[in-house]
Amino acid sequence: MSTLFKSRSVSRRSPSVHPLKRLLDYGHQYRQQIWLATTCSILNKLFDLAPPGLIGIAVDVVVKQQDSIIAQWGVKDVFGQFLILSFLTVIIWILESVFEYAFALAWRNLAQNIQHDLRLDAYKHLQELELAYFEERSTGGLMSILSDDINQLERFLDVGANDILQVLTTVVIIGGAFFILAPSVAWMSMLPIPFILWGSFAYQDLLAPRYADVREKVGLLNSRLSNNLSGITTIKSFTTEDYEISRLAKESQAYRQSNRKAIRLSAAFVPVIRMLILVGFTALLLYGGMAAVHGIISVGTYSVLVFLIQRLLWPLTRLGETFDQYQRAMASTNRVMDLLDTPIAIPTGNVSLPLDAVRGELEFENITFAYKDRSPVVKNLSLHIPAGKTIAIVGSTGSGKSTLVKLLLRLYEVSLGTITLDGIDIQRLNLRDLRRCIGLVSQDVFLFHGTVAENIAYGSLDATEQEIIRAAKIAEAHEFIMRLPEGYETIVGERGQKLSGGQRQRIAIARAVLKNPPILILDEATSAVDNETEAAIQRSLERITVNRTTIAIAHRLSTIRNADRIYVMEHGKLVESGTHEALLEENGIYASLWRVQSGLR
């Protein structure tokens, strides 16, 4: 897949471009598969339409015998003529079956390939988008695009694309046969077709906005379900089950109503088309029959026409279902392509940064930053962090401490100013190289559903068992891990829910130890643990911060009193700085916080 990602260039198209064109532009590398599937569909339909012609020839043999069409080929014996017809029938049916298998295989494999690659491309692109993109959208809505919308497209390619091709082939082949065999009555039988096609396209235009609304509603419904499943503990603890059922019912009802509007329109298609078909069939039955009686056309030709008119007109009733699938698929295609067309707001730089060359000197120069539609949370801030030193940042909630971490990791871009690492503007650095040299231990630890060992090794996927255990011991996590039912192979559950907060924190620290980054960020790493766990975490942190640039953000001042320098933030600015002792002597904000936490006032 990596080569596929490199070779494919996702075109940036305006959303006004038709979704089918957007899909074809994306899938240009499948052109050979599309042509193969298309050819098999057309050949299958050609052989499928041949039996009515054979029936007409058989009627011709019965009626004319030695003067039949086959007799003109030199075979006068009637039995011999039927042998030839039987042989042709066997060959045609075999070929029809072969190409039916071939087109089913080709379309379904194409559908699987496109949905697989499209889902990976969409997810890969999603990973490269900035954090603000996710904060403005629901997880359920994005899941709906990556799963349901792509599956909808797959379902259309499985069946709908072949149906459209075969209907078109049927119209061309049978229409041509009619005008060759019986031009005098052909126009009567073909008369409904323009109205049927016009009606189909009119229905398509009417259905398009309805199915776009359906896709929007299912995204909201999935968002509600995703939110509720993630917050099931909160729902249970606040006994809001009935409230959540009512909210889900509201979203589900909106989805149902949206679907009803589309269904009400699409369900009317087939009955209307049947009435148009009736006109063509009746005209052929009446005028074609009279033409055969008067010798204008042969009985065999009339037999062929009667069979073919049904093969031509009745499949058109399926156009409603096919266009229904098509419109659902196009609505889904637009949503997926809109995701792929979302520009990457934080592009990677082109300066590589070898991990072993990083010293870890950081400089924040006149930084200003504001979240979207909000006032600045960091204002004209300058901060120098020497390589290998430990600095701490403290302050009240909302003062901008954690925002500095996000700016350093380039989860957000600074509004003004620059941040440098070893004298290089981080916007010039390769984004993965930058983040690879920074280890983050946050208060909101995220563990993936998997084993303890897998979570420790996350980000260091080639780590050995011995290295994982060593990292766990440094993080003082080894003892509690060995008490778990399966030790390092214990499944931690989704988001690590089978572990306590302190256990999750220590696994996160072990993960950072194993990564062994030149820069370590501790964002409230001990805020949600008890005193005993805090002491254990503090001992491990003292070991791993030696000779490593460390930024510790903390509310508990006891955890950062030994930092080389402590900075106090208020309202996005640094208002105090110094060692623990020097700040106590200043008797300012830090000293006030220390007295409160020490119980001195």
Coordinates of C-alpha atoms in Angstrom, one line a residue:
M1 CA 0.0 0.0 0.0
S2 CA 2.9 2.4 0.7
T3 CA 3.7 2.4 -3.0
L4 CA 0.1 2.9 -3.9
F5 CA 0.1 6.0 -1.6
K6 CA 3.2 7.3 -3.3
S7 CA 1.9 6.7 -6.8
R8 CA -1.5 8.1 -6.4
S9 CA -2.0 11.8 -6.5
V10 CA -5.3 12.8 -5.0
S11 CA -6.8 15.4 -7.2
R12 CA -8.1 18.5 -5.6
R13 CA -11.4 19.2 -7.2
S14 CA -14.1 21.6 -6.5
P15 CA -17.1 20.1 -4.7
S16 CA -19.3 21.4 -7.7
V17 CA -17.7 18.7 -9.9
H18 CA -20.0 15.7 -10.4
P19 CA -19.3 13.0 -7.8
L20 CA -18.9 10.3 -10.5
K21 CA -16.1 12.4 -12.2
R22 CA -14.5 12.9 -8.8
L23 CA -14.6 9.1 -8.3
L24 CA -13.2 8.3 -11.7
D25 CA -10.4 10.9 -11.3
Y26 CA -9.5 9.2 -8.0
G27 CA -9.7 5.7 -9.5
H28 CA -7.7 6.3 -12.7
Q29 CA -5.3 3.5 -11.7
Y30 CA -8.2 1.1 -11.9
R31 CA -8.8 1.8 -15.5
Q32 CA -7.7 -1.6 -16.7
Q33 CA -10.0 -3.4 -14.2
I34 CA -12.9 -1.1 -15.1
W35 CA -12.5 -1.9 -18.8
L36 CA -12.2 -5.6 -18.1
A37 CA -15.4 -5.6 -15.9
T38 CA -17.2 -3.5 -18.5
T39 CA -16.3 -5.8 -21.4
C40 CA -17.4 -8.9 -19.4
S41 CA -20.8 -7.2 -18.6
I42 CA -21.4 -6.3 -22.3
L43 CA -20.4 -9.7 -23.6
N44 CA -22.6 -11.4 -21.0
K45 CA -25.6 -9.3 -22.1
L46 CA -24.9 -10.0 -25.8
F47 CA -25.0 -13.8 -25.1
D48 CA -28.0 -13.3 -22.8
L49 CA -30.0 -11.7 -25.7
A50 CA -29.1 -14.4 -28.2
P51 CA -31.7 -17.1 -27.1
P52 CA -34.7 -15.1 -28.3
G53 CA -33.0 -15.0 -31.7
L54 CA -32.5 -18.7 -31.6
I55 CA -36.2 -19.2 -30.7
G56 CA -37.1 -17.1 -33.8
I57 CA -34.8 -19.2 -36.0
A58 CA -36.4 -22.4 -34.5
V59 CA -39.9 -21.1 -35.3
D60 CA -38.6 -20.3 -38.8
V61 CA -37.4 -23.9 -39.2
V62 CA -40.7 -25.3 -38.0
V63 CA -42.7 -23.1 -40.4
K64 CA -40.5 -23.0 -43.5
Q65 CA -38.4 -26.2 -43.0
Q66 CA -36.3 -26.6 -46.2
D67 CA -36.7 -22.8 -46.9
S68 CA -35.6 -21.6 -43.4
I69 CA -32.7 -19.4 -42.7
I70 CA -30.4 -22.3 -41.7
A71 CA -31.4 -24.1 -44.9
Q72 CA -30.0 -21.2 -46.8
W73 CA -26.6 -22.1 -45.2
G74 CA -26.8 -25.5 -47.1
V75 CA -28.3 -27.7 -44.4
K76 CA -31.7 -28.8 -45.8
D77 CA -32.4 -31.6 -43.4
V78 CA -34.7 -30.4 -40.6
F79 CA -33.1 -32.6 -38.0
G80 CA -29.7 -31.3 -39.0
Q81 CA -31.0 -27.7 -38.7
F82 CA -32.1 -28.4 -35.1
L83 CA -28.8 -30.0 -34.3
I84 CA -27.1 -26.8 -35.4
L85 CA -29.5 -24.8 -33.3
S86 CA -28.9 -27.1 -30.3
F87 CA -25.1 -26.7 -30.7
L88 CA -25.4 -22.9 -30.9
T89 CA -27.6 -22.9 -27.8
V90 CA -25.1 -24.9 -25.8
I91 CA -22.2 -22.6 -26.8
I92 CA -24.2 -19.4 -26.2
W93 CA -25.4 -20.6 -22.7
I94 CA -21.9 -21.7 -21.7
L95 CA -20.4 -18.3 -22.9
E96 CA -23.2 -16.4 -21.1
S97 CA -22.4 -18.3 -17.9
V98 CA -18.7 -17.8 -18.3
F99 CA -19.0 -14.1 -18.8
E100 CA -21.6 -13.8 -15.9
Y101 CA -19.0 -15.4 -13.6
A102 CA -16.3 -13.1 -15.1
F103 CA -18.2 -9.8 -14.7
A104 CA -19.4 -10.7 -11.2
L105 CA -15.8 -11.5 -10.2
A106 CA -14.4 -8.4 -11.9
W107 CA -16.9 -5.9 -10.5
R108 CA -16.8 -7.3 -7.0
N109 CA -13.0 -7.4 -6.9
L110 CA -12.9 -3.9 -8.3
A111 CA -15.4 -2.8 -5.5
Q112 CA -13.2 -4.5 -2.9
N113 CA -10.1 -2.9 -4.2
I114 CA -11.6 0.6 -4.4
Q115 CA -13.2 0.5 -1.0
H116 CA -10.0 -0.9 0.6
D117 CA -7.7 1.8 -1.0
L118 CA -10.2 4.6 -0.6
R119 CA -10.7 3.8 3.1
L120 CA -6.9 3.7 3.7
D121 CA -6.3 6.9 1.7
A122 CA -9.1 8.7 3.5
Y123 CA -7.8 7.6 6.9
K124 CA -4.2 8.4 5.9
H125 CA -5.3 11.9 4.9
L126 CA -7.4 12.2 8.1
Q127 CA -4.3 11.5 10.2
E128 CA -2.4 14.4 8.5
L129 CA -5.1 17.0 9.3
E130 CA -4.6 19.4 12.2
L131 CA -6.1 18.8 15.6
A132 CA -8.6 21.7 15.1
Y133 CA -10.3 19.7 12.3
F134 CA -11.2 16.9 14.8
E135 CA -12.3 19.3 17.5
E136 CA -14.9 20.8 15.1
R137 CA -16.3 17.4 14.0
S138 CA -17.7 14.4 15.8
T139 CA -16.0 11.0 15.9
G140 CA -19.2 9.3 14.8
G141 CA -19.5 11.5 11.8
L142 CA -16.0 10.7 10.6
M143 CA -16.6 7.0 11.3
S144 CA -19.7 7.2 9.1
I145 CA -17.6 8.5 6.2
L146 CA -14.8 5.9 6.7
S147 CA -17.1 3.0 7.1
D148 CA -20.7 3.5 6.0
D149 CA -20.2 5.8 3.1
I150 CA -17.3 3.8 1.6
N151 CA -19.4 0.6 2.0
Q152 CA -22.3 2.3 0.2
L153 CA -20.0 2.9 -2.7
E154 CA -18.8 -0.7 -2.6
R155 CA -22.4 -1.9 -2.8
F156 CA -23.1 0.1 -5.9
L157 CA -20.0 -1.2 -7.7
D158 CA -20.9 -4.7 -6.7
V159 CA -24.3 -4.6 -8.6
G160 CA -25.4 -1.2 -9.8
A161 CA -22.6 -0.5 -12.3
N162 CA -23.2 -3.8 -14.1
D163 CA -26.9 -3.1 -14.2
I164 CA -26.5 0.2 -15.8
L165 CA -24.1 -1.2 -18.4
Q166 CA -26.4 -4.1 -19.2
V167 CA -29.4 -1.9 -19.6
L168 CA -27.5 0.4 -22.0
T169 CA -26.3 -2.7 -24.0
T170 CA -29.8 -4.0 -24.1
V171 CA -31.2 -0.8 -25.5
V172 CA -28.5 -0.5 -28.2
I173 CA -28.6 -4.2 -29.3
I174 CA -32.4 -4.7 -29.2
G175 CA -33.1 -1.3 -30.7
G176 CA -30.7 -2.0 -33.6
A177 CA -32.3 -5.5 -34.1
F178 CA -35.8 -4.0 -34.2
F179 CA -35.0 -1.6 -36.9
I180 CA -33.2 -4.2 -38.9
L181 CA -35.9 -6.9 -38.6
A182 CA -39.0 -4.8 -38.6
P183 CA -38.5 -1.1 -39.2
S184 CA -42.2 -0.6 -39.8
V185 CA -43.2 -1.5 -36.2
A186 CA -39.9 -0.8 -34.5
W187 CA -40.7 2.9 -33.8
M188 CA -43.9 1.9 -31.9
S189 CA -42.1 -0.4 -29.5
M190 CA -39.2 2.0 -29.0
L191 CA -41.5 5.0 -28.5
P192 CA -41.6 4.7 -24.6
I193 CA -37.8 4.5 -24.2
P194 CA -37.1 8.3 -24.5
F195 CA -39.8 8.9 -21.9
I196 CA -38.4 6.2 -19.7
L197 CA -34.9 7.6 -19.9
W198 CA -36.1 11.1 -19.4
G199 CA -38.1 10.0 -16.3
S200 CA -35.0 8.2 -15.0
F201 CA -32.8 11.2 -15.2
A202 CA -35.6 13.4 -13.8
Y203 CA -35.9 11.0 -10.8
Q204 CA -32.1 11.1 -10.4
D205 CA -32.2 14.9 -10.1
L206 CA -35.0 14.7 -7.6
L207 CA -33.4 12.0 -5.5
A208 CA -29.9 13.5 -5.3
P209 CA -30.6 16.1 -2.6
R210 CA -32.8 13.6 -0.7
Y211 CA -30.0 11.1 -0.4
A212 CA -27.4 13.8 0.5
D213 CA -29.7 14.5 3.4
V214 CA -29.9 10.8 4.2
R215 CA -26.1 10.6 4.4
E216 CA -26.0 13.7 6.6
K217 CA -28.6 12.2 9.0
V218 CA -26.9 8.9 9.3
G219 CA -23.7 10.7 10.1
L220 CA -25.4 12.5 13.0
L221 CA -26.9 9.2 14.2
N222 CA -23.6 7.5 14.2
S223 CA -22.1 10.4 16.1
R224 CA -24.7 10.1 18.8
L225 CA -24.1 6.3 19.1
S226 CA -20.3 6.8 19.2
N227 CA -20.6 9.5 21.9
N228 CA -22.9 7.4 24.0
L229 CA -20.8 4.3 23.8
S230 CA -17.7 6.3 24.8
G231 CA -19.6 7.8 27.7
I232 CA -21.5 4.8 29.0
T233 CA -20.0 5.1 32.5
T234 CA -21.2 8.6 32.8
I235 CA -24.6 7.7 31.5
K236 CA -24.9 4.9 34.1
S237 CA -23.6 7.0 37.0
F238 CA -26.0 9.8 36.3
T239 CA -28.9 7.3 35.5
T240 CA -29.6 9.1 32.2
E241 CA -30.4 6.0 30.2
D242 CA -33.9 7.1 29.4
Y243 CA -32.7 10.6 28.5
E244 CA -30.1 9.2 26.1
I245 CA -32.7 6.8 24.6
S246 CA -34.9 9.7 23.9
R247 CA -32.0 11.7 22.3
L248 CA -31.1 8.6 20.2
A249 CA -34.7 8.2 19.2
K250 CA -34.8 11.8 18.0
E251 CA -31.7 11.3 15.7
S252 CA -33.0 7.9 14.5
Q253 CA -36.4 9.4 13.7
A254 CA -34.7 12.2 11.7
Y255 CA -32.8 9.5 9.8
R256 CA -36.1 7.6 9.2
Q257 CA -38.0 10.6 8.1
S258 CA -35.2 11.6 5.7
N259 CA -35.2 8.0 4.3
R260 CA -39.0 8.1 4.0
K261 CA -38.8 11.2 1.8
A262 CA -36.4 9.5 -0.6
I263 CA -38.3 6.2 -0.5
R264 CA -41.6 7.9 -1.2
L265 CA -40.2 9.2 -4.5
S266 CA -38.1 6.2 -5.5
A267 CA -41.0 3.8 -4.9
A268 CA -43.2 5.6 -7.5
F269 CA -40.6 5.0 -10.2
V270 CA -41.5 1.4 -11.2
P271 CA -45.3 1.9 -11.4
V272 CA -44.9 4.9 -13.7
I273 CA -42.3 3.1 -15.9
R274 CA -44.7 0.0 -16.1
M275 CA -47.4 2.2 -17.7
L276 CA -44.9 3.5 -20.3
I277 CA -43.7 -0.1 -21.0
L278 CA -47.3 -1.2 -21.5
V279 CA -47.6 1.3 -24.4
G280 CA -44.7 -0.2 -26.2
F281 CA -45.5 -3.8 -25.6
T282 CA -49.2 -3.4 -26.6
A283 CA -48.2 -1.6 -29.8
L284 CA -45.8 -4.4 -30.8
L285 CA -48.3 -7.1 -29.9
L286 CA -51.1 -5.5 -32.0
Y287 CA -49.3 -4.0 -35.0
G288 CA -46.5 -6.6 -35.1
G289 CA -49.1 -9.4 -35.0
M290 CA -51.1 -7.8 -37.9
A291 CA -47.8 -7.4 -39.8
A292 CA -47.1 -11.1 -39.4
V293 CA -50.6 -12.1 -40.5
H294 CA -50.3 -10.0 -43.6
G295 CA -46.9 -11.3 -44.5
I296 CA -45.0 -8.0 -43.9
I297 CA -42.8 -9.8 -41.4
S298 CA -42.2 -13.5 -40.9
V299 CA -43.7 -15.5 -38.0
G300 CA -40.1 -16.2 -36.8
T301 CA -39.3 -12.5 -36.8
Y302 CA -42.5 -11.7 -34.9
S303 CA -41.6 -14.3 -32.3
V304 CA -38.2 -12.7 -31.9
L305 CA -39.7 -9.3 -31.5
V306 CA -42.2 -10.4 -28.9
F307 CA -39.5 -12.0 -26.8
L308 CA -37.0 -9.1 -27.3
I309 CA -39.5 -6.4 -26.4
Q310 CA -39.9 -8.0 -23.0
R311 CA -36.1 -8.3 -22.7
L312 CA -35.8 -4.6 -23.6
L313 CA -38.6 -3.0 -21.6
W314 CA -38.9 -5.0 -18.4
P315 CA -35.3 -4.5 -17.3
L316 CA -36.0 -0.8 -17.5
T317 CA -38.2 -1.2 -14.4
R318 CA -35.0 -1.9 -12.5
L319 CA -33.7 1.5 -13.4
G320 CA -35.4 2.9 -10.3
E321 CA -33.6 0.5 -8.0
T322 CA -30.4 1.1 -9.9
F323 CA -30.6 4.8 -9.7
D324 CA -31.6 4.5 -6.1
Q325 CA -28.2 2.7 -5.5
Y326 CA -26.5 5.2 -7.7
Q327 CA -27.7 8.3 -5.9
R328 CA -26.9 6.8 -2.5
A329 CA -23.4 6.0 -3.8
M330 CA -22.9 9.4 -5.3
A331 CA -24.0 11.1 -2.0
S332 CA -21.4 8.9 -0.2
T333 CA -18.8 9.6 -2.8
N334 CA -19.2 13.4 -2.3
R335 CA -18.6 13.0 1.5
V336 CA -15.5 10.8 1.1
M337 CA -14.1 13.1 -1.6
D338 CA -14.8 16.2 0.4
L339 CA -12.7 14.6 3.2
L340 CA -9.9 13.8 0.7
D341 CA -10.0 17.3 -0.6
T342 CA -9.7 18.9 2.8
P343 CA -6.4 20.9 2.7
I344 CA -3.6 20.0 5.2
A345 CA -3.2 23.1 7.3
I346 CA 0.0 22.1 8.9
P347 CA 2.4 20.9 6.2
T348 CA 5.6 19.1 7.0
G349 CA 8.9 20.9 6.6
N350 CA 11.7 19.7 4.4
V351 CA 14.6 19.7 6.9
S352 CA 15.4 16.3 8.3
L353 CA 16.3 15.9 11.9
P354 CA 18.3 12.8 12.8
L355 CA 17.4 11.7 16.4
D356 CA 20.9 11.2 17.6
A357 CA 21.8 14.8 16.5
V358 CA 19.2 16.5 18.7
R359 CA 20.5 18.5 21.6
G360 CA 17.1 19.6 22.8
E361 CA 17.6 23.4 23.1
L362 CA 14.2 25.1 22.7
E363 CA 13.4 28.8 22.1
F364 CA 9.9 30.3 22.1
E365 CA 10.2 33.8 20.5
N366 CA 7.4 36.3 20.8
I367 CA 4.7 33.6 20.5
T368 CA 1.1 34.6 20.1
F369 CA -1.7 32.0 19.6
A370 CA -5.5 32.0 19.5
Y371 CA -7.9 29.1 19.0
K372 CA -10.4 29.6 16.2
D373 CA -12.9 32.4 17.0
R374 CA -11.4 33.0 20.4
S375 CA -9.2 35.6 22.0
P376 CA -5.4 34.8 22.3
V377 CA -4.5 32.3 25.0
V378 CA -0.8 32.9 24.6
K379 CA 0.4 36.5 24.1
N380 CA 3.8 37.6 23.0
L381 CA 5.5 34.9 25.0
S382 CA 9.3 34.3 24.9
L383 CA 10.9 31.4 26.7
H384 CA 14.4 29.8 26.4
I385 CA 14.9 26.2 27.5
P386 CA 18.6 25.1 27.6
A387 CA 19.4 21.6 26.3
G388 CA 19.4 18.9 29.0
K389 CA 17.6 21.1 31.6
T390 CA 14.3 20.5 33.4
I391 CA 11.9 23.5 33.4
A392 CA 8.5 23.6 35.0
I393 CA 5.4 25.6 34.0
V394 CA 2.7 26.3 36.6
G395 CA -0.4 28.4 36.6
S396 CA -4.1 28.4 36.9
T397 CA -6.4 26.5 34.6
G398 CA -6.7 28.2 31.2
S399 CA -3.5 30.1 31.6
G400 CA -2.1 28.6 28.4
K401 CA 0.3 25.9 29.8
S402 CA -0.8 23.0 27.7
T403 CA -1.2 25.1 24.7
L404 CA 2.6 25.6 24.6
V405 CA 3.0 21.8 24.4
K406 CA 0.5 21.7 21.4
L407 CA 2.4 24.4 19.7
L408 CA 5.7 22.7 20.2
L409 CA 4.3 19.4 18.7
R410 CA 2.8 21.5 15.9
L411 CA -0.7 20.2 16.7
Y412 CA -1.5 23.8 16.1
E413 CA 0.4 26.6 14.3
V414 CA 1.5 29.7 16.1
S415 CA -0.3 32.9 15.0
L416 CA 2.8 35.0 15.5
G417 CA 6.4 34.4 16.4
T418 CA 8.6 31.3 16.0
I419 CA 9.6 28.2 17.9
T420 CA 13.1 26.8 17.3
L421 CA 14.7 23.5 18.2
D422 CA 18.5 23.6 18.2
G423 CA 18.2 26.9 16.4
I424 CA 16.0 25.6 13.6
D425 CA 12.4 26.9 13.1
I426 CA 10.2 23.8 13.8
Q427 CA 8.0 24.8 10.8
R428 CA 11.0 23.9 8.6
L429 CA 11.6 20.5 10.2
N430 CA 10.1 17.3 8.9
L431 CA 7.0 16.9 11.0
R432 CA 7.6 13.2 11.9
D433 CA 11.2 13.9 12.8
L434 CA 10.1 16.7 15.1
R435 CA 7.5 14.6 16.9
R436 CA 9.8 11.6 17.0
C437 CA 12.2 13.5 19.2
I438 CA 9.6 14.5 21.7
G439 CA 8.0 12.2 24.3
L440 CA 4.7 13.2 25.7
V441 CA 3.2 12.0 29.0
S442 CA -0.2 13.7 29.5
Q443 CA -2.8 13.5 32.2
D444 CA -5.3 12.1 29.8
V445 CA -3.5 8.8 29.0
F446 CA -4.8 7.0 26.0
L447 CA -4.2 3.2 25.9
F448 CA -5.2 1.2 22.9
H449 CA -7.2 -2.0 23.1
G450 CA -4.5 -4.6 23.3
T451 CA -1.9 -6.0 25.7
V452 CA 0.2 -4.1 28.2
A453 CA 3.3 -5.0 26.2
E454 CA 1.8 -3.6 23.0
N455 CA 0.9 -0.4 24.7
I456 CA 4.3 0.1 26.2
A457 CA 5.9 -0.6 22.8
Y458 CA 3.5 1.7 20.9
G459 CA 5.7 4.1 18.9
S460 CA 8.7 1.7 19.4
L461 CA 7.3 -1.2 17.5
D462 CA 10.6 -3.0 17.0
A463 CA 11.3 -3.1 20.8
T464 CA 12.3 -6.5 22.3
E465 CA 10.7 -8.1 25.3
Q466 CA 13.7 -7.2 27.4
E467 CA 13.6 -3.6 26.4
I468 CA 9.8 -3.4 27.2
I469 CA 10.4 -4.9 30.7
R470 CA 13.4 -2.6 31.4
A471 CA 11.2 0.5 30.5
A472 CA 8.4 -0.8 32.7
K473 CA 10.9 -1.2 35.6
I474 CA 12.2 2.3 35.2
A475 CA 8.6 3.6 35.2
E476 CA 8.0 1.4 38.4
A477 CA 5.3 -0.4 36.5
H478 CA 6.8 -3.9 36.4
E479 CA 5.5 -5.0 39.8
F480 CA 1.8 -4.3 39.2
I481 CA 2.1 -5.6 35.6
M482 CA 3.3 -9.0 37.0
R483 CA 0.3 -9.1 39.3
L484 CA -2.1 -8.8 36.4
P485 CA -3.8 -12.1 35.2
E486 CA -1.6 -12.5 32.1
G487 CA 1.3 -10.2 33.0
Y488 CA 2.5 -8.2 30.0
E489 CA 0.0 -10.1 27.8
T490 CA -3.0 -8.8 29.8
I491 CA -5.6 -7.1 27.6
V492 CA -6.1 -3.5 29.0
G493 CA -9.5 -2.9 27.4
E494 CA -10.6 0.0 25.3
R495 CA -8.8 3.2 26.4
G496 CA -7.2 1.1 29.2
Q497 CA -10.4 0.9 31.1
K498 CA -9.4 -2.3 32.9
L499 CA -6.5 -0.5 34.6
S500 CA -6.5 2.2 37.3
G501 CA -5.5 5.8 36.6
G502 CA -2.1 5.4 38.2
Q503 CA -1.5 2.2 36.3
R504 CA -2.3 3.8 33.0
Q505 CA 0.0 6.7 33.9
R506 CA 2.9 4.4 34.6
I507 CA 2.4 2.5 31.4
A508 CA 2.4 5.9 29.6
I509 CA 5.7 6.7 31.3
A510 CA 7.2 3.3 30.3
R511 CA 6.1 4.1 26.8
A512 CA 8.0 7.4 26.9
V513 CA 11.1 5.7 28.5
L514 CA 11.1 3.1 25.7
K515 CA 10.9 5.8 23.1
N516 CA 13.9 7.5 24.7
P517 CA 13.3 11.0 23.2
P518 CA 15.8 13.9 23.6
I519 CA 12.8 16.0 24.8
L520 CA 10.3 14.9 27.4
I521 CA 7.0 16.7 28.1
L522 CA 5.1 15.9 31.3
D523 CA 1.7 17.5 31.1
E524 CA 0.0 17.0 34.5
A525 CA 1.5 13.5 34.6
T526 CA 0.5 13.0 38.3
S527 CA -2.6 15.1 38.6
A528 CA -5.1 12.2 38.9
V529 CA -3.3 9.7 41.1
D530 CA -3.0 9.1 44.9
N531 CA 0.0 10.1 47.0
E532 CA 1.6 6.7 46.9
T533 CA 1.3 6.4 43.1
E534 CA 2.6 10.0 42.8
A535 CA 5.6 9.1 44.8
A536 CA 6.3 6.1 42.6
I537 CA 5.9 8.1 39.5
Q538 CA 8.0 10.9 40.8
R539 CA 10.9 8.5 41.5
S540 CA 10.7 7.2 37.9
L541 CA 10.6 10.7 36.5
E542 CA 13.7 11.7 38.4
R543 CA 15.6 8.9 36.7
I544 CA 14.4 9.5 33.2
T545 CA 14.8 13.3 33.1
V546 CA 18.5 13.2 33.8
N547 CA 20.5 14.8 30.9
R548 CA 17.2 15.2 29.0
T549 CA 15.4 18.4 28.1
T550 CA 12.2 18.2 30.1
I551 CA 9.2 20.4 30.3
A552 CA 6.9 19.6 33.3
I553 CA 3.5 21.2 33.5
A554 CA 2.0 20.7 36.9
H555 CA -0.6 21.8 39.4
R556 CA 1.0 19.9 42.2
L557 CA 4.0 22.0 43.0
S558 CA 5.6 19.3 45.1
T559 CA 6.4 17.4 41.8
I560 CA 8.4 20.2 40.2
R561 CA 10.2 21.8 43.2
N562 CA 13.5 20.4 42.0
A563 CA 13.2 21.8 38.5
D564 CA 16.2 23.9 37.2
R565 CA 13.8 26.7 36.6
I566 CA 10.1 27.3 37.2
Y567 CA 7.9 29.6 35.2
V568 CA 4.5 30.9 36.3
M569 CA 1.9 31.6 33.6
E570 CA -1.2 33.8 33.9
H571 CA -3.5 34.8 31.1
G572 CA -1.1 33.6 28.4
K573 CA 2.0 35.4 29.8
L574 CA 5.0 34.4 31.9
V575 CA 4.7 36.5 35.1
E576 CA 7.3 34.9 37.3
S577 CA 10.4 32.7 36.9
G578 CA 13.1 31.3 39.0
T579 CA 14.1 28.3 41.2
H580 CA 11.7 27.0 43.9
E581 CA 13.5 28.8 46.7
A582 CA 13.9 32.1 44.7
L583 CA 10.1 32.1 43.9
L584 CA 9.2 31.5 47.5
E585 CA 11.4 34.5 48.5
E586 CA 9.6 36.7 45.9
N587 CA 6.4 36.0 47.8
G588 CA 4.3 36.3 44.6
I589 CA 1.8 34.0 42.8
Y590 CA 4.0 30.9 43.1
A591 CA 4.6 31.5 46.8
S592 CA 0.8 31.9 47.3
L593 CA 0.1 28.7 45.5
W594 CA 2.8 26.9 47.5
R595 CA 1.3 28.0 50.8
V596 CA -2.2 26.8 49.8
Q597 CA -0.9 23.4 48.7
S598 CA 1.3 23.0 51.7
G599 CA -1.5 23.8 54.1
L600 CA 0.3 26.9 55.5
R601 CA -2.8 29.1 55.2

